[in-house]
Coordinates of N, CA and C in Angstrom, one line a residue:
X378 N 1.2 -50.3 35.3 CA 1.6 -50.8 34.0 C 2.8 -50.0 33.5
X379 N 3.8 -50.7 33.0 CA 4.9 -50.1 32.5 C 4.6 -49.5 31.1
X380 N 5.0 -48.2 30.9 CA 4.7 -47.5 29.7 C 6.1 -47.3 29.0
X381 N 6.1 -47.7 27.7 CA 7.4 -47.6 27.0 C 7.7 -46.1 26.8
X382 N 8.9 -45.7 26.8 CA 9.3 -44.3 26.6 C 8.9 -43.8 25.2
X383 N 8.5 -42.6 25.1 CA 8.1 -42.0 23.8 C 9.3 -42.0 22.9
X384 N 9.1 -42.3 21.6 CA 10.1 -42.2 20.6 C 10.3 -40.7 20.2
X385 N 11.5 -40.2 20.3 CA 11.7 -38.8 19.9 C 12.3 -38.8 18.5
X386 N 13.3 -39.5 18.2 CA 13.9 -39.5 16.9 C 14.5 -38.1 16.5
X387 N 15.0 -38.0 15.3 CA 15.6 -36.8 14.9 C 14.5 -36.0 14.2
X388 N 14.3 -34.7 14.5 CA 13.3 -33.9 13.8 C 13.7 -33.7 12.4
X389 N 12.7 -33.5 11.5 CA 12.9 -33.2 10.1 C 13.5 -31.8 10.0
X390 N 14.4 -31.7 9.1 CA 15.1 -30.4 8.9 C 14.4 -29.7 7.7
X391 N 13.8 -28.5 8.0 CA 13.2 -27.8 6.9 C 14.2 -27.4 5.8
X392 N 15.4 -27.1 6.2 CA 16.4 -26.8 5.2 C 16.8 -27.9 4.4
X393 N 16.9 -29.1 5.0 CA 17.2 -30.3 4.2 C 16.0 -30.6 3.2
X394 N 14.8 -30.5 3.7 CA 13.7 -30.8 2.8 C 13.7 -29.8 1.6
X395 N 13.9 -28.5 1.9 CA 13.9 -27.6 0.8 C 15.0 -27.9 -0.2
X396 N 16.2 -28.3 0.3 CA 17.3 -28.6 -0.6 C 17.0 -29.8 -1.4
X397 N 16.3 -30.8 -0.8 CA 16.0 -32.0 -1.6 C 15.0 -31.7 -2.7
X398 N 14.0 -30.9 -2.3 CA 12.9 -30.6 -3.3 C 13.5 -29.8 -4.5
X399 N 14.4 -28.8 -4.1 CA 15.0 -28.0 -5.2 C 15.9 -28.9 -6.1
X400 N 16.6 -29.8 -5.4 CA 17.5 -30.7 -6.2 C 16.7 -31.6 -7.1
X401 N 15.5 -32.0 -6.7 CA 14.6 -32.9 -7.5 C 14.2 -32.1 -8.7
X402 N 13.8 -30.9 -8.6 CA 13.4 -30.1 -9.7 C 14.5 -29.8 -10.7
X403 N 15.7 -29.6 -10.1 CA 16.9 -29.4 -11.0 C 17.2 -30.6 -11.8
X404 N 17.2 -31.8 -11.1 CA 17.5 -33.0 -11.8 C 16.4 -33.3 -12.9
X405 N 15.2 -33.0 -12.6 CA 14.1 -33.2 -13.6 C 14.4 -32.5 -14.9
X406 N 14.9 -31.3 -14.8 CA 15.1 -30.4 -16.0 C 16.3 -31.0 -16.7
X407 N 17.4 -31.4 -16.0 CA 18.6 -31.8 -16.6 C 18.6 -33.3 -17.1
X408 N 17.9 -34.2 -16.4 CA 17.9 -35.6 -16.7 C 16.6 -36.1 -17.3
X409 N 15.5 -35.5 -17.0 CA 14.2 -36.0 -17.4 C 13.7 -37.0 -16.4
X410 N 12.5 -37.4 -16.6 CA 11.8 -38.3 -15.6 C 12.5 -39.7 -15.6
X411 N 12.8 -40.2 -16.7 CA 13.2 -41.6 -16.8 C 14.6 -41.8 -16.2
X412 N 15.5 -40.8 -16.3 CA 16.8 -40.9 -15.7 C 17.0 -40.4 -14.3
X413 N 16.0 -39.8 -13.8 CA 16.0 -39.2 -12.4 C 16.1 -40.4 -11.4
X414 N 17.0 -40.3 -10.5 CA 17.1 -41.3 -9.4 C 17.3 -40.6 -8.1
X415 N 16.9 -41.3 -7.0 CA 17.1 -40.8 -5.7 C 18.5 -40.6 -5.4
X416 N 19.4 -41.4 -5.9 CA 20.8 -41.3 -5.7 C 21.3 -39.9 -6.2
X417 N 20.9 -39.6 -7.4 CA 21.3 -38.3 -8.0 C 20.7 -37.1 -7.2
X418 N 19.5 -37.2 -6.7 CA 18.9 -36.2 -5.9 C 19.7 -36.0 -4.6
X419 N 20.0 -37.1 -4.0 CA 20.7 -37.0 -2.7 C 22.1 -36.4 -2.9
X420 N 22.7 -36.7 -4.0 CA 24.0 -36.1 -4.2 C 23.9 -34.6 -4.5
X421 N 23.0 -34.2 -5.2 CA 22.8 -32.8 -5.5 C 22.4 -32.0 -4.3
X422 N 21.6 -32.6 -3.4 CA 21.1 -32.0 -2.2 C 22.1 -32.0 -1.1
X423 N 23.1 -32.9 -1.2 CA 24.1 -33.0 -0.2 C 23.6 -33.7 1.1
X424 N 22.7 -34.7 0.9 CA 22.2 -35.5 2.0 C 22.4 -37.0 1.7
X425 N 22.3 -37.8 2.7 CA 22.4 -39.2 2.5 C 21.1 -39.7 1.9
X426 N 21.3 -40.8 1.1 CA 20.1 -41.4 0.4 C 19.1 -41.9 1.4
X427 N 19.6 -42.4 2.5 CA 18.6 -42.8 3.6 C 17.7 -41.7 4.1
X428 N 18.2 -40.5 4.0 CA 17.4 -39.3 4.4 C 16.2 -39.2 3.5
X429 N 16.4 -39.4 2.2 CA 15.3 -39.4 1.3 C 14.3 -40.5 1.5
X430 N 14.8 -41.7 1.8 CA 13.9 -42.8 2.0 C 13.1 -42.7 3.3
X431 N 13.6 -42.0 4.3 CA 12.9 -41.8 5.5 C 11.7 -40.8 5.3
X432 N 11.8 -40.0 4.2 CA 10.8 -39.0 4.0 C 9.8 -39.4 2.8
X433 N 10.4 -40.1 1.8 CA 9.5 -40.4 0.7 C 9.7 -41.9 0.3
X434 N 8.6 -42.5 -0.1 CA 8.7 -43.9 -0.4 C 9.4 -44.2 -1.7
X435 N 9.3 -43.2 -2.6 CA 10.0 -43.5 -3.9 C 10.0 -42.2 -4.7
X436 N 10.4 -42.3 -6.0 CA 10.6 -41.2 -6.9 C 9.3 -40.4 -7.1
X437 N 8.2 -41.1 -7.4 CA 6.9 -40.5 -7.7 C 6.5 -39.6 -6.6
X438 N 6.5 -40.0 -5.4 CA 6.1 -39.2 -4.2 C 7.0 -38.0 -4.0
X439 N 8.3 -38.2 -4.2 CA 9.2 -37.1 -4.1 C 8.9 -36.0 -5.2
X440 N 8.7 -36.4 -6.4 CA 8.4 -35.5 -7.5 C 7.1 -34.7 -7.2
X441 N 6.1 -35.4 -6.8 CA 4.8 -34.7 -6.4 C 5.1 -33.6 -5.4
X442 N 5.8 -33.9 -4.4 CA 6.0 -32.9 -3.3 C 6.9 -31.8 -3.9
X443 N 7.8 -32.1 -4.8 CA 8.7 -31.0 -5.3 C 7.9 -30.1 -6.2
X444 N 6.9 -30.6 -6.9 CA 6.0 -29.7 -7.7 C 5.0 -29.0 -6.8
X445 N 4.5 -29.7 -5.8 CA 3.5 -29.1 -4.9 C 4.1 -27.8 -4.3
X446 N 5.4 -27.8 -4.0 CA 6.0 -26.7 -3.4 C 6.0 -25.5 -4.3
X447 N 6.0 -25.7 -5.6 CA 5.9 -24.6 -6.6 C 4.5 -24.1 -6.6
X448 N 3.5 -25.0 -6.6 CA 2.1 -24.6 -6.6 C 1.7 -23.8 -5.4
X449 N 2.4 -24.1 -4.2 CA 2.1 -23.4 -3.0 C 2.5 -21.9 -3.1
X450 N 3.3 -21.5 -4.2 CA 3.6 -20.1 -4.4 C 2.5 -19.3 -5.0
X451 N 1.5 -20.0 -5.6 CA 0.4 -19.3 -6.2 C -0.4 -18.5 -5.2
X452 N -0.8 -17.3 -5.5 CA -1.5 -16.4 -4.6 C -2.6 -15.7 -5.3
X453 N -3.5 -15.1 -4.5 CA -4.7 -14.4 -5.1 C -4.8 -13.1 -4.4
X454 N -4.0 -12.1 -4.8 CA -4.2 -10.8 -4.2 C -5.6 -10.2 -4.7
X455 N -6.1 -9.3 -3.9 CA -7.4 -8.7 -4.3 C -7.2 -7.7 -5.4
X456 N -7.8 -8.0 -6.6 CA -7.7 -7.2 -7.7 C -8.9 -6.3 -7.9
X457 N -9.8 -6.4 -7.0 CA -11.0 -5.5 -7.1 C -12.3 -6.1 -7.7
X458 N -12.1 -7.2 -8.4 CA -13.3 -7.8 -8.9 C -13.0 -9.3 -9.1
X459 N -14.1 -10.1 -9.2 CA -13.9 -11.6 -9.4 C -13.2 -11.8 -10.7
X460 N -13.7 -11.1 -11.7 CA -13.1 -11.3 -13.1 C -11.6 -11.0 -13.1
X461 N -11.2 -9.9 -12.4 CA -9.7 -9.6 -12.4 C -9.0 -10.6 -11.5
X462 N -9.6 -11.1 -10.4 CA -8.9 -12.1 -9.6 C -8.7 -13.4 -10.4
X463 N -9.7 -13.8 -11.2 CA -9.6 -15.1 -12.0 C -8.5 -14.9 -13.0
X464 N -8.5 -13.8 -13.7 CA -7.5 -13.6 -14.7 C -6.1 -13.6 -14.2
X465 N -5.9 -13.0 -13.0 CA -4.6 -13.0 -12.4 C -4.1 -14.4 -12.0
X466 N -4.9 -15.2 -11.4 CA -4.5 -16.5 -10.9 C -4.3 -17.4 -12.1
X467 N -5.1 -17.3 -13.2 CA -4.9 -18.1 -14.4 C -3.6 -17.8 -15.0
X468 N -3.2 -16.5 -15.1 CA -1.9 -16.1 -15.7 C -0.8 -16.6 -14.9
X469 N -0.9 -16.6 -13.6 CA 0.1 -17.1 -12.7 C 0.3 -18.6 -12.9
X470 N -0.9 -19.3 -13.0 CA -0.9 -20.8 -13.2 C -0.2 -21.1 -14.5
X471 N -0.5 -20.4 -15.6 CA 0.1 -20.6 -16.9 C 1.6 -20.4 -16.9
X472 N 2.0 -19.4 -16.2 CA 3.5 -19.1 -16.0 C 4.1 -20.3 -15.3
X473 N 3.5 -20.8 -14.3 CA 4.1 -22.0 -13.6 C 4.2 -23.2 -14.5
X474 N 3.1 -23.4 -15.3 CA 3.1 -24.6 -16.2 C 4.2 -24.5 -17.3
X475 N 4.6 -23.2 -17.6 CA 5.7 -23.1 -18.6 C 7.0 -23.5 -18.1
X476 N 7.2 -23.6 -16.8 CA 8.5 -24.0 -16.3 C 8.8 -25.4 -16.6
X477 N 10.0 -25.7 -17.2 CA 10.3 -27.1 -17.6 C 10.1 -28.2 -16.5
X478 N 10.4 -27.9 -15.3 CA 10.3 -28.9 -14.2 C 8.8 -29.2 -13.9
X479 N 8.0 -28.1 -14.1 CA 6.6 -28.4 -13.8 C 6.0 -29.2 -14.9
X480 N 6.3 -28.9 -16.1 CA 5.7 -29.7 -17.3 C 6.2 -31.1 -17.2
X481 N 7.5 -31.3 -17.0 CA 8.0 -32.7 -16.9 C 7.4 -33.5 -15.8
X482 N 7.3 -32.9 -14.6 CA 6.8 -33.6 -13.4 C 5.3 -33.9 -13.5
X483 N 4.5 -32.9 -13.9 CA 3.1 -33.2 -14.0 C 2.7 -34.3 -15.0
X484 N 3.3 -34.2 -16.2 CA 3.0 -35.2 -17.2 C 3.4 -36.6 -16.7
X485 N 4.6 -36.7 -16.0 CA 5.1 -37.9 -15.6 C 4.3 -38.5 -14.5
X486 N 4.0 -37.7 -13.4 CA 3.2 -38.3 -12.3 C 1.8 -38.6 -12.6
X487 N 1.2 -37.8 -13.5 CA -0.2 -38.1 -13.9 C -0.2 -39.5 -14.7
X488 N 0.8 -39.7 -15.5 CA 0.9 -41.0 -16.3 C 1.1 -42.1 -15.3
X489 N 2.0 -41.9 -14.3 CA 2.2 -43.0 -13.3 C 1.0 -43.3 -12.5
X490 N 0.2 -42.2 -12.2 CA -0.9 -42.4 -11.3 C -2.0 -43.2 -11.9
X491 N -2.0 -43.4 -13.2 CA -3.1 -44.2 -13.8 C -2.9 -45.7 -13.4
X492 N -1.8 -46.0 -12.9 CA -1.5 -47.4 -12.4 C -1.3 -47.5 -10.9
X493 N -1.4 -46.3 -10.2 CA -1.1 -46.3 -8.8 C -2.1 -45.4 -8.0
X494 N -3.0 -46.1 -7.3 CA -4.0 -45.3 -6.6 C -3.5 -44.5 -5.5
X495 N -2.4 -45.0 -4.8 CA -1.8 -44.2 -3.7 C -1.2 -42.9 -4.3
X496 N -0.6 -43.0 -5.4 CA 0.0 -41.8 -6.0 C -1.1 -40.8 -6.4
X497 N -2.2 -41.3 -6.9 CA -3.4 -40.4 -7.2 C -3.8 -39.7 -6.0
X498 N -3.9 -40.4 -4.9 CA -4.3 -39.8 -3.6 C -3.3 -38.7 -3.2
X499 N -2.0 -39.0 -3.4 CA -1.0 -38.0 -3.0 C -1.0 -36.7 -3.9
X500 N -1.3 -36.9 -5.2 CA -1.4 -35.8 -6.0 C -2.6 -34.9 -5.6
X501 N -3.7 -35.6 -5.2 CA -4.9 -34.9 -4.8 C -4.7 -34.1 -3.5
X502 N -4.0 -34.8 -2.5 CA -3.8 -34.1 -1.2 C -2.7 -33.1 -1.3
X503 N -1.6 -33.3 -2.0 CA -0.5 -32.4 -2.0 C -0.6 -31.2 -2.9
X504 N -1.4 -31.4 -4.0 CA -1.5 -30.3 -5.0 C -3.0 -29.9 -5.1
X505 N -3.9 -30.7 -5.5 CA -5.2 -30.3 -5.8 C -5.9 -29.7 -4.6
X506 N -6.0 -30.5 -3.5 CA -6.8 -30.0 -2.3 C -6.1 -28.8 -1.7
X507 N -4.8 -28.7 -1.8 CA -4.2 -27.5 -1.2 C -4.4 -26.3 -2.0
X508 N -4.7 -26.4 -3.3 CA -4.9 -25.2 -4.1 C -6.3 -24.7 -4.2
X509 N -7.2 -25.6 -3.7 CA -8.6 -25.2 -3.7 C -8.9 -24.0 -2.8
X510 N -8.0 -23.7 -1.9 CA -8.2 -22.5 -1.0 C -8.3 -21.2 -1.9
X511 N -7.7 -21.2 -3.1 CA -7.7 -20.0 -3.9 C -9.2 -19.8 -4.4
X512 N -9.8 -20.9 -4.8 CA -11.2 -20.8 -5.2 C -12.1 -20.3 -4.1
X513 N -11.9 -20.9 -2.9 CA -12.7 -20.5 -1.7 C -12.5 -19.0 -1.4
X514 N -11.2 -18.5 -1.5 CA -10.9 -17.1 -1.2 C -11.6 -16.2 -2.3
X515 N -11.5 -16.6 -3.5 CA -12.0 -15.8 -4.6 C -13.5 -15.7 -4.5
X516 N -14.2 -16.8 -4.1 CA -15.7 -16.7 -3.9 C -16.1 -15.9 -2.7
X517 N -15.3 -16.0 -1.7 CA -15.6 -15.2 -0.5 C -15.5 -13.7 -0.8
X518 N -14.5 -13.3 -1.5 CA -14.3 -11.9 -1.9 C -15.5 -11.5 -2.8
X519 N -15.8 -12.3 -3.7 CA -16.9 -11.9 -4.7 C -18.2 -11.8 -3.9
X520 N -18.5 -12.7 -2.9 CA -19.7 -12.6 -2.1 C -19.7 -11.3 -1.3
X521 N -18.5 -10.9 -0.7 CA -18.4 -9.7 0.1 C -18.6 -8.5 -0.8
X522 N -18.2 -8.5 -2.1 CA -18.4 -7.4 -3.0 C -19.9 -7.3 -3.5
X523 N -20.6 -8.4 -3.3 CA -22.0 -8.5 -3.9 C -22.0 -9.0 -5.3
X524 N -20.9 -9.5 -5.8 CA -20.9 -10.1 -7.1 C -21.5 -11.5 -7.2
X525 N -21.5 -12.2 -6.1 CA -22.1 -13.5 -5.9 C -22.9 -13.5 -4.6
X526 N -24.0 -14.2 -4.6 CA -24.8 -14.2 -3.3 C -24.1 -15.1 -2.3
X527 N -24.3 -14.8 -1.0 CA -23.8 -15.6 0.1 C -24.4 -17.0 0.1
X528 N -23.7 -18.0 0.5 CA -24.3 -19.3 0.6 C -24.5 -19.8 2.0
X529 N -25.5 -20.5 2.2 CA -25.8 -21.1 3.6 C -25.1 -22.4 3.6
X530 N -24.9 -22.9 4.9 CA -24.4 -24.2 5.1 C -25.3 -25.2 4.4
X531 N -24.7 -26.2 3.7 CA -25.5 -27.2 3.1 C -26.0 -26.9 1.7
X532 N -25.6 -25.7 1.2 CA -26.0 -25.3 -0.2 C -25.1 -25.9 -1.3
X533 N -24.3 -26.8 -0.9 CA -23.4 -27.4 -1.9 C -22.2 -26.6 -2.3
X534 N -21.7 -25.8 -1.3 CA -20.5 -24.9 -1.5 C -19.3 -25.8 -1.9
X535 N -19.1 -26.9 -1.2 CA -18.0 -27.7 -1.5 C -18.0 -28.3 -2.9
X536 N -19.1 -28.7 -3.3 CA -19.2 -29.3 -4.7 C -19.0 -28.2 -5.7
X537 N -19.5 -27.0 -5.4 CA -19.3 -25.8 -6.4 C -17.8 -25.5 -6.4
X538 N -17.1 -25.5 -5.3 CA -15.7 -25.2 -5.2 C -14.9 -26.2 -6.1
X539 N -15.3 -27.5 -5.9 CA -14.6 -28.5 -6.7 C -14.8 -28.3 -8.2
X540 N -16.1 -28.0 -8.6 CA -16.4 -27.8 -10.0 C -15.6 -26.6 -10.6
X541 N -15.6 -25.5 -9.9 CA -14.9 -24.3 -10.4 C -13.4 -24.6 -10.5
X542 N -12.8 -25.3 -9.5 CA -11.4 -25.7 -9.6 C -11.1 -26.6 -10.7
X543 N -12.0 -27.6 -10.9 CA -11.8 -28.5 -12.0 C -11.9 -27.8 -13.4
X544 N -12.8 -26.9 -13.5 CA -13.0 -26.2 -14.8 C -11.7 -25.3 -15.1
X545 N -11.2 -24.6 -14.1 CA -10.1 -23.7 -14.3 C -8.8 -24.6 -14.5
X546 N -8.5 -25.5 -13.6 CA -7.3 -26.2 -13.7 C -7.3 -27.1 -14.9
X547 N -8.4 -27.8 -15.1 CA -8.5 -28.7 -16.3 C -8.3 -28.0 -17.6
X548 N -8.9 -26.9 -17.7 CA -8.9 -26.1 -19.0 C -7.5 -25.6 -19.2
X549 N -6.9 -25.0 -18.2 CA -5.5 -24.4 -18.4 C -4.5 -25.5 -18.6
X550 N -4.5 -26.6 -17.9 CA -3.6 -27.7 -18.1 C -3.7 -28.3 -19.5
X551 N -4.9 -28.5 -19.9 CA -5.1 -29.0 -21.3 C -4.6 -28.1 -22.3
X552 N -4.9 -26.8 -22.2 CA -4.4 -25.8 -23.1 C -2.9 -25.7 -23.2
X553 N -2.3 -25.7 -22.0 CA -0.8 -25.5 -21.9 C 0.0 -26.8 -22.2
X554 N -0.5 -27.9 -21.6 CA 0.4 -29.1 -21.7 C -0.1 -30.1 -22.7
X555 N -1.4 -30.2 -23.0 CA -1.9 -31.2 -24.0 C -1.9 -30.6 -25.4
X556 N -2.6 -29.4 -25.5 CA -2.7 -28.8 -26.8 C -1.5 -28.0 -27.2
X557 N -0.7 -27.6 -26.1 CA 0.5 -26.8 -26.3 C 0.2 -25.5 -27.0
X558 N -0.9 -24.9 -26.6 CA -1.2 -23.6 -27.2 C -0.9 -22.5 -26.1
X559 N -0.7 -21.3 -26.6 CA -0.4 -20.2 -25.6 C -1.5 -19.9 -24.7
X560 N -1.2 -19.6 -23.4 CA -2.2 -19.1 -22.5 C -1.8 -17.6 -22.2
X561 N -2.2 -16.8 -23.2 CA -1.8 -15.4 -23.1 C -2.9 -14.6 -22.6
X562 N -2.7 -13.3 -22.5 CA -3.8 -12.4 -21.9 C -5.1 -12.4 -22.7
X563 N -5.0 -12.5 -24.0 CA -6.2 -12.5 -24.8 C -7.0 -13.8 -24.5
X564 N -6.3 -14.9 -24.5 CA -7.0 -16.2 -24.2 C -7.6 -16.2 -22.8
X565 N -6.8 -15.7 -21.9 CA -7.3 -15.7 -20.5 C -8.5 -14.8 -20.3
X566 N -8.5 -13.7 -21.0 CA -9.7 -12.8 -20.9 C -10.9 -13.5 -21.5
X567 N -10.7 -14.2 -22.6 CA -11.9 -14.9 -23.2 C -12.4 -16.0 -22.3
X568 N -11.4 -16.8 -21.8 CA -11.8 -17.9 -20.9 C -12.5 -17.3 -19.6
X569 N -12.0 -16.3 -19.1 CA -12.6 -15.7 -17.9 C -14.0 -15.2 -18.1
X570 N -14.2 -14.6 -19.3 CA -15.5 -14.1 -19.6 C -16.5 -15.2 -19.7
X571 N -16.1 -16.3 -20.3 CA -16.9 -17.5 -20.4 C -17.2 -18.1 -19.1
X572 N -16.2 -18.2 -18.2 CA -16.4 -18.7 -16.8 C -17.4 -17.8 -16.0
X573 N -17.2 -16.5 -16.2 CA -18.1 -15.5 -15.5 C -19.5 -15.7 -15.9
X574 N -19.7 -15.9 -17.2 CA -21.1 -16.1 -17.7 C -21.7 -17.3 -17.1
X575 N -20.9 -18.4 -17.0 CA -21.4 -19.6 -16.3 C -21.7 -19.4 -14.9
X576 N -20.9 -18.7 -14.2 CA -21.1 -18.4 -12.7 C -22.4 -17.6 -12.5
X577 N -22.5 -16.5 -13.3 CA -23.7 -15.7 -13.2 C -24.9 -16.4 -13.6
X578 N -24.8 -17.2 -14.6 CA -26.0 -18.0 -15.1 C -26.4 -19.0 -14.0
X579 N -25.4 -19.6 -13.3 CA -25.8 -20.5 -12.2 C -26.5 -19.8 -11.1
X580 N -26.0 -18.6 -10.8 CA -26.6 -17.8 -9.7 C -28.0 -17.4 -10.0
X581 N -28.3 -17.0 -11.3 CA -29.6 -16.6 -11.7 C -30.6 -17.7 -11.8
X582 N -30.0 -18.9 -12.1 CA -30.8 -20.1 -12.2 C -31.2 -20.6 -10.8

């Protein structure tokens, strides 16, 4: 049987992708969501518009990936305790949300996603699911220190991870972007103490 030759195509350029995502964030700050176009992004990035369309179906998907790259910079160094780890990552998250491109992009894509299930899935996979590793890492460290008990397979670890992520991300996003209140060290310490109380209560229960 004759087998068709494999399609090789041109490999994606990491440098081009980085330039496109950076240009997207720059355009968001200068133009805002409504005036942002793929033509403007391609001109800023120095690539053909067809290059963008080969990688992204439209503006919403491009903006999600541009913001996801910022979230990928979040990290969780070992601060010596679960409480200190939580405070550190929450302050990092708050700093990220203060960036104009993050605020503009998140509010816009969340609004668009209410009418677009595929966009909701992309937000979940590109941002939410990728950042849950921070929760997993924090819990593993806390278990190794003896702050939280180890969990066996089937104990609902995935559901607990989702819940902790939702509590932290939802609270901080609401505080910073909806209520427009400061996420400073005092607020973060109070929030972390409340979260720690809930975690320890769940363990004791």
